[in-house]
Coordinates of C-alpha atoms in Angstrom, one line a residue:
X12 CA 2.5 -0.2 -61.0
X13 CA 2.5 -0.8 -57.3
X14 CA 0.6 2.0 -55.2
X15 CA 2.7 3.1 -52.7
X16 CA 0.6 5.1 -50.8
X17 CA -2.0 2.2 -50.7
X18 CA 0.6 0.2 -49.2
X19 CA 1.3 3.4 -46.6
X20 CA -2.2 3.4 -45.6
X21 CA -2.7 -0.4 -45.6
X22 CA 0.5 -0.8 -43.1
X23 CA -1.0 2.6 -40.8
X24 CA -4.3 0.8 -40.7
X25 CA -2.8 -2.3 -39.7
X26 CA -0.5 -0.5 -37.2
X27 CA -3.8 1.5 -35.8
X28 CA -5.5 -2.1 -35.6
X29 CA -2.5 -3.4 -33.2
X30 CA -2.3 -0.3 -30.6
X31 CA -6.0 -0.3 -30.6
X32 CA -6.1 -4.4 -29.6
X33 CA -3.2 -4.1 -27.2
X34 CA -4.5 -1.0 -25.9
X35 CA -8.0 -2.7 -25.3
X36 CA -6.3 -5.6 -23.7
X37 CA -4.7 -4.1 -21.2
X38 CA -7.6 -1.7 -20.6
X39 CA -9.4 -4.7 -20.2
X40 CA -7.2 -6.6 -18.2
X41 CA -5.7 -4.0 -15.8
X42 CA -10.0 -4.2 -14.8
X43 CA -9.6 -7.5 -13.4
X44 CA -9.7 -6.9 -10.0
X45 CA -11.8 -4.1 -9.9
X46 CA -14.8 -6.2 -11.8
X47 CA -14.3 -8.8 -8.8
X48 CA -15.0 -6.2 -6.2
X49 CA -11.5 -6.8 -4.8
X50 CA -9.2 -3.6 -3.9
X51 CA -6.2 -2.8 -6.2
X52 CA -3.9 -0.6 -6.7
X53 CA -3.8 1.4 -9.8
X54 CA -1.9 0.2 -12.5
X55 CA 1.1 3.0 -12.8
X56 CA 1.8 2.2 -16.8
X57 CA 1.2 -0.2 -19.8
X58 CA 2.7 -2.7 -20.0
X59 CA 3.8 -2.8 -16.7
X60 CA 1.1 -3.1 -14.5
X61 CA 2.3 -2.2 -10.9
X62 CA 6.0 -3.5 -11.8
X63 CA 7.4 -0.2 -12.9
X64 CA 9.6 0.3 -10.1
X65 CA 11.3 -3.6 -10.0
X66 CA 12.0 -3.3 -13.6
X67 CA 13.7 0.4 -13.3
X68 CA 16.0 -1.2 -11.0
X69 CA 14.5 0.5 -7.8
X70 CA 12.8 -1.7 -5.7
X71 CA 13.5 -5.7 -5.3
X72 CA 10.4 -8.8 -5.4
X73 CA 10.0 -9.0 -1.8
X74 CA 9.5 -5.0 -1.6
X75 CA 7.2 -4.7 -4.5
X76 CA 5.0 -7.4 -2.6
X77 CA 5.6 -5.8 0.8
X78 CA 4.6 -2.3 -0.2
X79 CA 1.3 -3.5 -1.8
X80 CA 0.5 -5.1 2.0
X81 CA 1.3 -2.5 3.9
X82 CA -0.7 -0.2 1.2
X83 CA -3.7 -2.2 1.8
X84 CA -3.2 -2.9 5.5
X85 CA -3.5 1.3 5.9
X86 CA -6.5 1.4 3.8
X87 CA -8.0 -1.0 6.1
X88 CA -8.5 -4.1 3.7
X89 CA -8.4 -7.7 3.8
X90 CA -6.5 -8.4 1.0
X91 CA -6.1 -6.5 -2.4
X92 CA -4.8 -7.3 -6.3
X93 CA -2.2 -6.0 -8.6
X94 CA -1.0 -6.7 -11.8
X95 CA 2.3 -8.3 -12.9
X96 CA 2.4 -7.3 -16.2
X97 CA -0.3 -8.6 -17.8
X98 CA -1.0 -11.1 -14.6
X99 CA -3.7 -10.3 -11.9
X100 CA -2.1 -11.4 -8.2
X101 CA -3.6 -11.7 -5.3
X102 CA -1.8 -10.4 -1.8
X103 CA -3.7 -11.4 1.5
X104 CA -3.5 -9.4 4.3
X105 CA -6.1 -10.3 7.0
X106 CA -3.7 -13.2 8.9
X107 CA -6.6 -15.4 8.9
X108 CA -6.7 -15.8 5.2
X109 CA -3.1 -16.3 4.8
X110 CA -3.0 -19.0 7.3
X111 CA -6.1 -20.4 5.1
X112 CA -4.2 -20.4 1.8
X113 CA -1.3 -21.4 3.2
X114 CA -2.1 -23.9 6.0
X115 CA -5.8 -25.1 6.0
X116 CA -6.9 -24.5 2.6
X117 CA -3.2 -25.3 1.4
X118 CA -4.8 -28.5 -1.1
X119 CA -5.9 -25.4 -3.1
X120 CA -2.7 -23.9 -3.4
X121 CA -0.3 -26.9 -3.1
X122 CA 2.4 -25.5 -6.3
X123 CA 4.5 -22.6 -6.0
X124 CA 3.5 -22.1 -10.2
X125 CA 7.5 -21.7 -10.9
X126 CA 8.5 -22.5 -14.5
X127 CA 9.7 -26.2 -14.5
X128 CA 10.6 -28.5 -18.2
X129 CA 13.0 -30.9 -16.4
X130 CA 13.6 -32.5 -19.8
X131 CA 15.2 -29.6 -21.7
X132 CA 16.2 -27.8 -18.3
X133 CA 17.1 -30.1 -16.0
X134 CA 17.7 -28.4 -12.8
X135 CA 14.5 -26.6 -12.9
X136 CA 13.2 -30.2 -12.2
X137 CA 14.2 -29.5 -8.1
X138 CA 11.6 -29.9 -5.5
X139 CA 10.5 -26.6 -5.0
X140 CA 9.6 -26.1 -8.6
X141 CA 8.1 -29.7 -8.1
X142 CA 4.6 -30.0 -8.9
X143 CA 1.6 -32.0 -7.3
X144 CA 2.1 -35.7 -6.8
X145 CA 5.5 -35.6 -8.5
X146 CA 6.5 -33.1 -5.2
X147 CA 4.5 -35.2 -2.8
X148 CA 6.1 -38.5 -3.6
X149 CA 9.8 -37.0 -2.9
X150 CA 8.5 -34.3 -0.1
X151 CA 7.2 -37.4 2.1
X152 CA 10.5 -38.8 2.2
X153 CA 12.6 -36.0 3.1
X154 CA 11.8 -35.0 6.7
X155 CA 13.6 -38.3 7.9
X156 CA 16.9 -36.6 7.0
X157 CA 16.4 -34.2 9.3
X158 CA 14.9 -36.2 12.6
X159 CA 16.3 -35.1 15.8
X160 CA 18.6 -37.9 16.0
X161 CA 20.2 -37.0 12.8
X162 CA 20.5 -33.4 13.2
X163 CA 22.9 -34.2 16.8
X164 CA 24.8 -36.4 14.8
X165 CA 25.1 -33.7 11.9
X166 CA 25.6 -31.2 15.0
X167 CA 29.2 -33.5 15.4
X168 CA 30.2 -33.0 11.7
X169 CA 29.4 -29.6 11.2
X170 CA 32.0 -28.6 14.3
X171 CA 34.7 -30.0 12.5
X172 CA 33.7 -26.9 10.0
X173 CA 34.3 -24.9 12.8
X174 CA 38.3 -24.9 13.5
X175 CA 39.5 -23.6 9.7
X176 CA 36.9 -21.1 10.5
X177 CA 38.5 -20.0 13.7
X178 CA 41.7 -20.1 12.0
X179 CA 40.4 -17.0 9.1
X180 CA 38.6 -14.9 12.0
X181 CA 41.7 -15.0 14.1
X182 CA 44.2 -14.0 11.5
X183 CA 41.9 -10.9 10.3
X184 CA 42.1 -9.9 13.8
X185 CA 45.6 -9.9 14.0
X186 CA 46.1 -8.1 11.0
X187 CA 43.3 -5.4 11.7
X188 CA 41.9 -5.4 8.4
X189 CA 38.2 -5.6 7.7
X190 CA 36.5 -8.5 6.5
X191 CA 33.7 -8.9 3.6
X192 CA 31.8 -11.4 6.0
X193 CA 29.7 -12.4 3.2
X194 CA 32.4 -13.9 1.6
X195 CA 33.8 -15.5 4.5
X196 CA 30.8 -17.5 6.0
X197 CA 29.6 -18.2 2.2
X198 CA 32.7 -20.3 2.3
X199 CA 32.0 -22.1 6.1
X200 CA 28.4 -22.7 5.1
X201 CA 29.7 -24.3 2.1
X202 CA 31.8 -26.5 3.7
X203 CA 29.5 -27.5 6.6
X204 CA 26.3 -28.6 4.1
X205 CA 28.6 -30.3 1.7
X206 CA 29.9 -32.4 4.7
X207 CA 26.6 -32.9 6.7
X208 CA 24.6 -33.8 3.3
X209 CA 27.1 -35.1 0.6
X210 CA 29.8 -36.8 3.0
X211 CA 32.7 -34.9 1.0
X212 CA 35.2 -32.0 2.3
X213 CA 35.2 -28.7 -0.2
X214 CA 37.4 -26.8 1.9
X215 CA 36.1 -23.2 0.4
X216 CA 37.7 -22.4 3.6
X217 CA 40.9 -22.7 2.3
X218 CA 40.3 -20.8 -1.1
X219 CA 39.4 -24.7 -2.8
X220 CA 36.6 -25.3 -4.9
X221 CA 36.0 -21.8 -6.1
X222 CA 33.6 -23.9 -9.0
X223 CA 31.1 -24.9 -6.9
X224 CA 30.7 -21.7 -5.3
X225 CA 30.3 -20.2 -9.0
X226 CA 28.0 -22.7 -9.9
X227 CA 26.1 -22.8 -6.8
X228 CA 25.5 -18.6 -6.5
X229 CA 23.6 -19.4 -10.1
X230 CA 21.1 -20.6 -8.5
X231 CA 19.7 -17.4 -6.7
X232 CA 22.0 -14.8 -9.2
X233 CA 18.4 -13.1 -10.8
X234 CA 20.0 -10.4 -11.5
X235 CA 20.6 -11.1 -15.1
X236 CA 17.1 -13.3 -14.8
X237 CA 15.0 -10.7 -15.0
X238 CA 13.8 -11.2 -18.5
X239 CA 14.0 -15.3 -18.3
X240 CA 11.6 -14.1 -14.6
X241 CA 9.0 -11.8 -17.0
X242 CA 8.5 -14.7 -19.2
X243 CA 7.9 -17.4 -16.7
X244 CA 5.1 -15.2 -15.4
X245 CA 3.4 -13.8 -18.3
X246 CA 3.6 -16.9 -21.0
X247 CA 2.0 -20.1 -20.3
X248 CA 4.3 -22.4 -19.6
X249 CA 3.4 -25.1 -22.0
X250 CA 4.2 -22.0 -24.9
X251 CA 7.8 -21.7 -22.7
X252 CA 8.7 -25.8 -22.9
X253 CA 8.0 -25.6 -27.0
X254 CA 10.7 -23.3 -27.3
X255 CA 12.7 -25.0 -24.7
X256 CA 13.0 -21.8 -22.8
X257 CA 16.0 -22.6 -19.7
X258 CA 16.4 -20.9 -16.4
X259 CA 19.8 -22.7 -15.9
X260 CA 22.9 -21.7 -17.9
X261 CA 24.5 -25.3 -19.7
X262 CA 27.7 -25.3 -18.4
X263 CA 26.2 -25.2 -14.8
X264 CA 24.0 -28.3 -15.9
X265 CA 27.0 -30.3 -16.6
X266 CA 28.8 -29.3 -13.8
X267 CA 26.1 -30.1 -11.1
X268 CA 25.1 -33.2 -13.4
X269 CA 29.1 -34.6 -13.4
X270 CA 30.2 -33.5 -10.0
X271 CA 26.6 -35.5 -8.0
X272 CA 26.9 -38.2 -10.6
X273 CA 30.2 -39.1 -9.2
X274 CA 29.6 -39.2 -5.6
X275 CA 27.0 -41.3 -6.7
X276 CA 29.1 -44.1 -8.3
X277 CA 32.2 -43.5 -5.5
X278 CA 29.6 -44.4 -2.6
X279 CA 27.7 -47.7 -4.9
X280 CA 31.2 -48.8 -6.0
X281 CA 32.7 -48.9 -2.2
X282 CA 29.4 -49.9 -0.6
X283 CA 29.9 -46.5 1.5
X284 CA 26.6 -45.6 3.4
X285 CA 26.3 -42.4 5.6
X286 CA 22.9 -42.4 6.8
X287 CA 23.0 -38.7 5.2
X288 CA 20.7 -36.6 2.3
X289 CA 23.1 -38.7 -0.1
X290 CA 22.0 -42.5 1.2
X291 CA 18.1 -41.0 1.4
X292 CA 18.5 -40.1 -2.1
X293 CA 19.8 -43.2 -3.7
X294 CA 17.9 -45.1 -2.3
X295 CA 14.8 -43.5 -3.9
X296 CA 16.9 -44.2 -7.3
X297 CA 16.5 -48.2 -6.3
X298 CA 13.2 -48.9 -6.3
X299 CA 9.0 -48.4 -7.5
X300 CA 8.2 -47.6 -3.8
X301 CA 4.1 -48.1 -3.6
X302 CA 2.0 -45.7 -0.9
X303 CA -1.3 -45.2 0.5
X304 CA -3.3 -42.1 0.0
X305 CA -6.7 -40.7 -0.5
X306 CA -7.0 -42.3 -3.9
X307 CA -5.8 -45.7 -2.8
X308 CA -2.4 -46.6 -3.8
X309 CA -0.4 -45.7 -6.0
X310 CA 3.6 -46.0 -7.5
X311 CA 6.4 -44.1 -7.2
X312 CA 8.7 -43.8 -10.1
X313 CA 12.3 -43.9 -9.3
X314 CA 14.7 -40.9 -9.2
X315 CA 16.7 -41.0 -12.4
X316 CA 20.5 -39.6 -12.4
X317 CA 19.3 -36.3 -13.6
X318 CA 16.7 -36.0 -10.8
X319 CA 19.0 -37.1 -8.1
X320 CA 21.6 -34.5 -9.2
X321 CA 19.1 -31.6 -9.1
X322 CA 17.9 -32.4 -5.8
X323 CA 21.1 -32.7 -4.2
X324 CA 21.8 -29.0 -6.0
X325 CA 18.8 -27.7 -4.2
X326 CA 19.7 -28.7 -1.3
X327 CA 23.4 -27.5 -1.6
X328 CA 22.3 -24.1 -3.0
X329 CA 19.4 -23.4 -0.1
X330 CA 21.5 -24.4 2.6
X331 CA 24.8 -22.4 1.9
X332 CA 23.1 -19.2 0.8
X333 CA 20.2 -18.7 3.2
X334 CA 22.2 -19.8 6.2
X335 CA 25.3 -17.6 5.2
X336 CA 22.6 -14.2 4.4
X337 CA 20.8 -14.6 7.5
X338 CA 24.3 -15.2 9.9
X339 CA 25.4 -11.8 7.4
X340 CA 22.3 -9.5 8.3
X341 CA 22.7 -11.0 12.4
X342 CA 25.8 -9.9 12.6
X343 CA 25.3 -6.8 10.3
X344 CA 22.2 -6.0 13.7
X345 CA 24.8 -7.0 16.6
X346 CA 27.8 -4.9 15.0
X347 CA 25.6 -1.7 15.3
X348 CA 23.8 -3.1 18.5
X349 CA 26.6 -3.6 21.1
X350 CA 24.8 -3.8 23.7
X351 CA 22.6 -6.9 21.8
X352 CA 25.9 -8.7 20.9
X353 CA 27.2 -8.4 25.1
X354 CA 24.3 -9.9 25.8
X355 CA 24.2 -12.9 23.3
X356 CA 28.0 -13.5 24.1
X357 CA 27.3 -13.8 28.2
X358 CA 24.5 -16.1 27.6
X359 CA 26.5 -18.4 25.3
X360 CA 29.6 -18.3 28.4
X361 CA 26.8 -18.8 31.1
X362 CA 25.7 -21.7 29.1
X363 CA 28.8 -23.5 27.8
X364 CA 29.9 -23.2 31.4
X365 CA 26.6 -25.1 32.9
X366 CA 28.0 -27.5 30.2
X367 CA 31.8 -27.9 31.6
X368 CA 32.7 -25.5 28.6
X369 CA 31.8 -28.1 26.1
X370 CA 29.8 -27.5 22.9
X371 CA 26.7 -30.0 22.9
X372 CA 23.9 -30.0 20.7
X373 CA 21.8 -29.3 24.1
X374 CA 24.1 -26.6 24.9
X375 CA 23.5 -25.0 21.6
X376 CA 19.4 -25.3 21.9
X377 CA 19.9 -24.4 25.4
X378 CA 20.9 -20.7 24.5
X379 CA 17.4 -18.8 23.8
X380 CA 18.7 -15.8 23.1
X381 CA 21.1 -17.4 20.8
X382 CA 17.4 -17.9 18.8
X383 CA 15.6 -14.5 19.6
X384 CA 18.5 -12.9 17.8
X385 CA 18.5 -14.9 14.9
X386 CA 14.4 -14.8 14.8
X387 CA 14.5 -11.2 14.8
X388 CA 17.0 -11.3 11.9
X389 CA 14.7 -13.1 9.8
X390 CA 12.2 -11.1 10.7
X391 CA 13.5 -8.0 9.5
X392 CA 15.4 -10.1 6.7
X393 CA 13.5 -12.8 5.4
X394 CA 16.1 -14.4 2.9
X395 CA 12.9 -15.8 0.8
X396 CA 10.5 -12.3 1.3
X397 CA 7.3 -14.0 -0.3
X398 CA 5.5 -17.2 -0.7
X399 CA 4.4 -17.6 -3.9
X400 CA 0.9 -19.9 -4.5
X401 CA -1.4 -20.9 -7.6
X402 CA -4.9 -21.4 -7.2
X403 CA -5.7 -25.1 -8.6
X404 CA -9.1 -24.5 -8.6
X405 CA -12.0 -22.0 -7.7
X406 CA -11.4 -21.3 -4.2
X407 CA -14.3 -18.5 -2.3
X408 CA -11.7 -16.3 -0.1
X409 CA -13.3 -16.9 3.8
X410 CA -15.0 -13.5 5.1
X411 CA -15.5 -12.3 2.0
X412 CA -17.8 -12.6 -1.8
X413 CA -15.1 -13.1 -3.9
X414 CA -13.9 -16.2 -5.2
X415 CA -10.5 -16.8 -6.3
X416 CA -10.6 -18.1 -10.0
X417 CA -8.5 -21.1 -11.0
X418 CA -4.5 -20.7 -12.3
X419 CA -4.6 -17.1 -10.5
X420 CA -1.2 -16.3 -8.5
X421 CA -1.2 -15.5 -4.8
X422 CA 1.5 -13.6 -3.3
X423 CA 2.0 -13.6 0.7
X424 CA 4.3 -11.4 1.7
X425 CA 6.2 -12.8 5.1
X426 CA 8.2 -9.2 4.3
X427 CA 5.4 -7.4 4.6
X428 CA 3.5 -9.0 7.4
X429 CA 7.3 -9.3 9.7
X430 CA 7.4 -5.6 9.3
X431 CA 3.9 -4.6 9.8
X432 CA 3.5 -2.1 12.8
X433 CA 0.6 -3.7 14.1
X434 CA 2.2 -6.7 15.0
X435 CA 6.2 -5.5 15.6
X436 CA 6.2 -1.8 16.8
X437 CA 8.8 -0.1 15.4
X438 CA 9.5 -2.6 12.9
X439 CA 12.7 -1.3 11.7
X440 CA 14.3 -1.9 15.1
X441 CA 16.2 -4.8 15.9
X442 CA 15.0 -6.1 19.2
X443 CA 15.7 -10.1 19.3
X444 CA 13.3 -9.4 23.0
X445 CA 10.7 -9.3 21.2
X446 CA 10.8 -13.2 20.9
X447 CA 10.5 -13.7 24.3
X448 CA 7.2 -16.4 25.2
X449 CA 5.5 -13.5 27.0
X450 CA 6.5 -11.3 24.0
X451 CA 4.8 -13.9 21.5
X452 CA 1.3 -13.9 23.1
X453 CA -1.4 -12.5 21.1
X454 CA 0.8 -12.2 17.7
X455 CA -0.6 -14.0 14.9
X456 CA 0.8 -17.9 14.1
X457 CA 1.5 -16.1 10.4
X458 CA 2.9 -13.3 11.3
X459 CA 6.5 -15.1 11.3
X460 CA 7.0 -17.1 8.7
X461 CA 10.7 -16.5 7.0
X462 CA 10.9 -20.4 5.7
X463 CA 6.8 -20.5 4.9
X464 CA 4.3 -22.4 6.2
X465 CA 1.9 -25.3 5.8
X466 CA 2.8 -28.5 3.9
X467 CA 5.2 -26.4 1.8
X468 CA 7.2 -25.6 4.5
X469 CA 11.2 -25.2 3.8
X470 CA 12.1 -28.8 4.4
X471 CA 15.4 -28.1 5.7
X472 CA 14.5 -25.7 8.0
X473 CA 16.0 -27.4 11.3
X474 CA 19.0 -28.0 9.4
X475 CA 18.9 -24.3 8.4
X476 CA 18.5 -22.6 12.0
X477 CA 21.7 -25.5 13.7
X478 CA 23.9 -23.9 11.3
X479 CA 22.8 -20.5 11.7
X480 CA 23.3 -20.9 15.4
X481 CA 26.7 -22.8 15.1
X482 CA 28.1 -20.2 12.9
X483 CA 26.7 -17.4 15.5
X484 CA 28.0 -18.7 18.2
X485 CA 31.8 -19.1 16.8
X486 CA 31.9 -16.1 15.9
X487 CA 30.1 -14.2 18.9
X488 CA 31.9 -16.8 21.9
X489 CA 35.8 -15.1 21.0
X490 CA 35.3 -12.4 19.0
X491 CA 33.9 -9.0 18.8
X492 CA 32.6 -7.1 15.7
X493 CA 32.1 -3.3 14.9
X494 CA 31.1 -1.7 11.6
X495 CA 33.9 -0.7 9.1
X496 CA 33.9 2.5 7.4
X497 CA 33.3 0.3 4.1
X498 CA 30.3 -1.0 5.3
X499 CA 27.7 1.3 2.9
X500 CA 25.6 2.9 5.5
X501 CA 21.9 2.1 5.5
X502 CA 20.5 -1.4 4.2
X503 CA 19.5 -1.3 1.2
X504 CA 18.4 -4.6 -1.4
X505 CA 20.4 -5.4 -4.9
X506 CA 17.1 -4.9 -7.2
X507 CA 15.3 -7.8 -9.3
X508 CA 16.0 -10.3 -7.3
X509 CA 14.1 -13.0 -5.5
X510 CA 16.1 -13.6 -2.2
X511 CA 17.1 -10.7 -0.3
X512 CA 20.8 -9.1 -0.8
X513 CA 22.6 -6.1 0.7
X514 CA 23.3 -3.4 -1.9
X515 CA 27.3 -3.5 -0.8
X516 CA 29.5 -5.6 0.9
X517 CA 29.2 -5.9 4.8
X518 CA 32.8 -4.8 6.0
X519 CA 33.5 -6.0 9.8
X520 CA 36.3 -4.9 11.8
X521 CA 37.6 -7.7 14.2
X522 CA 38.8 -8.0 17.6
X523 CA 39.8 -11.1 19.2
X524 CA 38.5 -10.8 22.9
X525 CA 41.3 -11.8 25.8
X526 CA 40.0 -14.2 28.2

């Protein structure tokens, strides 16, 4: 007859066995830092490691990252660890190893470490997830979209965005309601990357194409990510791609897959070349393109459909939401500083009128207050708050006896170091004068970084800042913006995610200046 209080005491023994192994682990593990003589900060609860507070909904990445270097910057330290999870990660503080890792010594930290299984996800396959000479081939062609040359001829297309723009700020001035701005220059952004890079009119503007703008907020909508986030951290990634773990939802696949696969065979069947993203792209889809490099040469493989779909997404996604969150939070900054938004608005008449009231592209990069503002908003709001590294090998941190051990994740925090005292007084403060060249002496070449830095650098960065600038200048030139009552007060961040969001709309009120 079977003993059941054998079986009782075999299961408790094996339940005993468990706690005590996963309690050694993460005794063992939460040591990590501490055995390599590098500061830390204590570990609030297994198994969380120092994540408590992002996964109870309080805090978002960037802050998590941010508080641990300003933590060690007042204790005094170069750098320090903590532990996501079960994963040690480094944050540098001293501005002389962060321009190390991310600039000098950037061969030793060349992937960001994000989850990537193109075959089974295949927008995860983009270049920022891109991975060692797979990202090097494509990254080496993608600055000549954005040459000088191109970007005044992009200047000319993305004014044509500007009119139906005009057209929604005047009639919400007329009407005196308040506007969700967000919403509103979501839509303009929209429409002025999907002209500049894909040659094809969305017209959000006019309420048009709400399915792109669904599929396209997937990209950065973490919010119900956080678990898919966990996992990419704390399971290798080769144990992820067995189970054909996905970051992207299927129906957006399709969507992005169908809708770039399309403009694709419009522009080959009627010969139609634009000198844009799109023509830079197809062409890479042509041909074995063979390079020069350090190891001699070398070929490069062909973008297949799927890979030329994804990269267009990236490019769509990171334009329209970073340019629309950063011209949000500027004008979140002038509505409560007056005085800041008079000033911007008399340099852009002083200007336009040295430029017989016509809008150049040297007019626009003529106006540099136009740029301290929005450099101060970036500043204060970095859209991407961290810069997330692997280690591919060994790498002894300069100025110090420790050495970084191979696969471990590094963490700078451009939140953290934009908002440390040392370098911005009163950080909080919006001050775009603080941009000024006299202003900028003696500040660490690190210690603004809102698009990162070193050979990793957000490619379309230039692309980024003219549409920032364009959209700033439409709105600031006839127009003048105060806080509405449904504006929450403060600024806080939607939790768990990666990019930085207002908790609440941002409600302006509207009123069309008389000339």
């Amino acid at each position: 007859m079977f003993d059941l209080s054998y079986a009782t005491t075999y299961l408790i023994g094996i339940i005993v066995i468990l706690i005590t192994y996963i309690t050694w682990y993460f005794y063992n593990t939460y040591q990590y830092w501490k055995r390599r003589g590098v500061p830390y900060i204590t570990p609030t609860i297994t198994p969380f490691g120092n994540t408590l507070d992002l996964y109870m909904g309080k805090i978002t990445f960037g802050e998590l990252f941010s508080n641990a270097y300003l933590e060690f910057k007042r204790r005094g330290e170069k750098h320090g660890g903590l532990y996501y999870m079960n994963k040690p990660v480094y944050v540098p503080v001293d501005p002389d190893i962060i321009k190390k890792i991310v600039i000098s010594d950037a061969h030793y930290f060349p992937n960001h470490g994000m989850y990537l299984n193109p075959k089974e996800d295949i927008l995860s396959g983009h270049l920022f997830n891109m991975e060692d000479s797979k990202w090097k081939d494509l990254r080496v062609k993608t600055p000549s979209i954005f040459t000088s040359a191109k970007m005044r001829k992009m200047f000319i297309t993305m004014q044509k965005m500007v009119d139906p723009l005009r057209v929604w700020l005047d009639e919400y001035s007329t009407t005196g309601k308040s506007v969700d701005i967000k919403s509103l220059l979501t839509r303009f952004t929209t429409d002025t990357i999907s002209a500049c890079a894909f040659g094809i009119d969305t017209n959000t503007l006019k309420n048009e194409n709400e399915d792109l703008l669904h599929h396209g907020r997937q990209f950065f909508d973490y919010q119900w990510r956080l678990l898919n986030n966990t996992l990419v951290v704390t399971i290798p990634r080769n144990v992820l791609q067995m189970f054909n773990f996905r970051i992207f939802p299927k129906q957006t696949e399709k969507y992005v897959v169908d809708m770039f696969t399309s403009i694709f065979n419009y522009r080959k069947k009627n010969n139609i070349y634009k000198n844009d993203l799109t023509d830079t792209l197809m062409k890479l889809t042509e041909r074995r393109e063979e390079e020069k490099d350090y190891t001699g040469k070398r070929v490069m493989e062909p973008l297949n459909m799927d890979e030329f779909s994804t990269q267009m997404f990236l490019f769509f996604c990171a334009g329209f939401e970073t340019s629309s969150s950063t011209l949000t939070f500027a004008l979140y900054e002038l509505a409560k500083n007056p005085d800041c938004q008079t000033k911007l608005r008399n340099e852009i008449n002083r200007v336009l009128v040295k430029h017989d009231n016509k809008l150049t592209y040297d007019a626009i990069m003529e106006m540099k207050y136009l740029e301290h503002v929005i450099d101060e908003t970036l500043r204060i709001y970095p859209i991407f708050p961290i810069v997330a590294r692997v280690c591919k090998e060994d790498y002894p941190i300069p100025g110090t006896d420790v050495t970084l051990e191979k696969d471990t994740f590094v963490m700078v925090t451009n939140m953290g170091i934009q908002r440390d005292p040392e370098y911005y007084p009163d950080p909080m403060k919006f001050d775009p004068e603080r941009w000024t060249y006299e202003n900028k002496l003696g500040r660490p070449f690190v210690a603004n970084m809102p698009f990162g830095e070193g050979p990793r650098i957000c490619v379309g960065k230039r692309f980024g800042l003219l549409n920032t600038k364009l959209g700033l200048l439409t709105m600031m030139k006839d127009y003048d913006f105060t806080l509405s009552d449904k504006t929450t007060k403060g600024c806080k961040f939607v939790p768990n995610q990666l990019i930085l969001k207002k908790t609440g709309d941002v409600w302006l009120n509207i009123q069309k200046l008389v000339k």
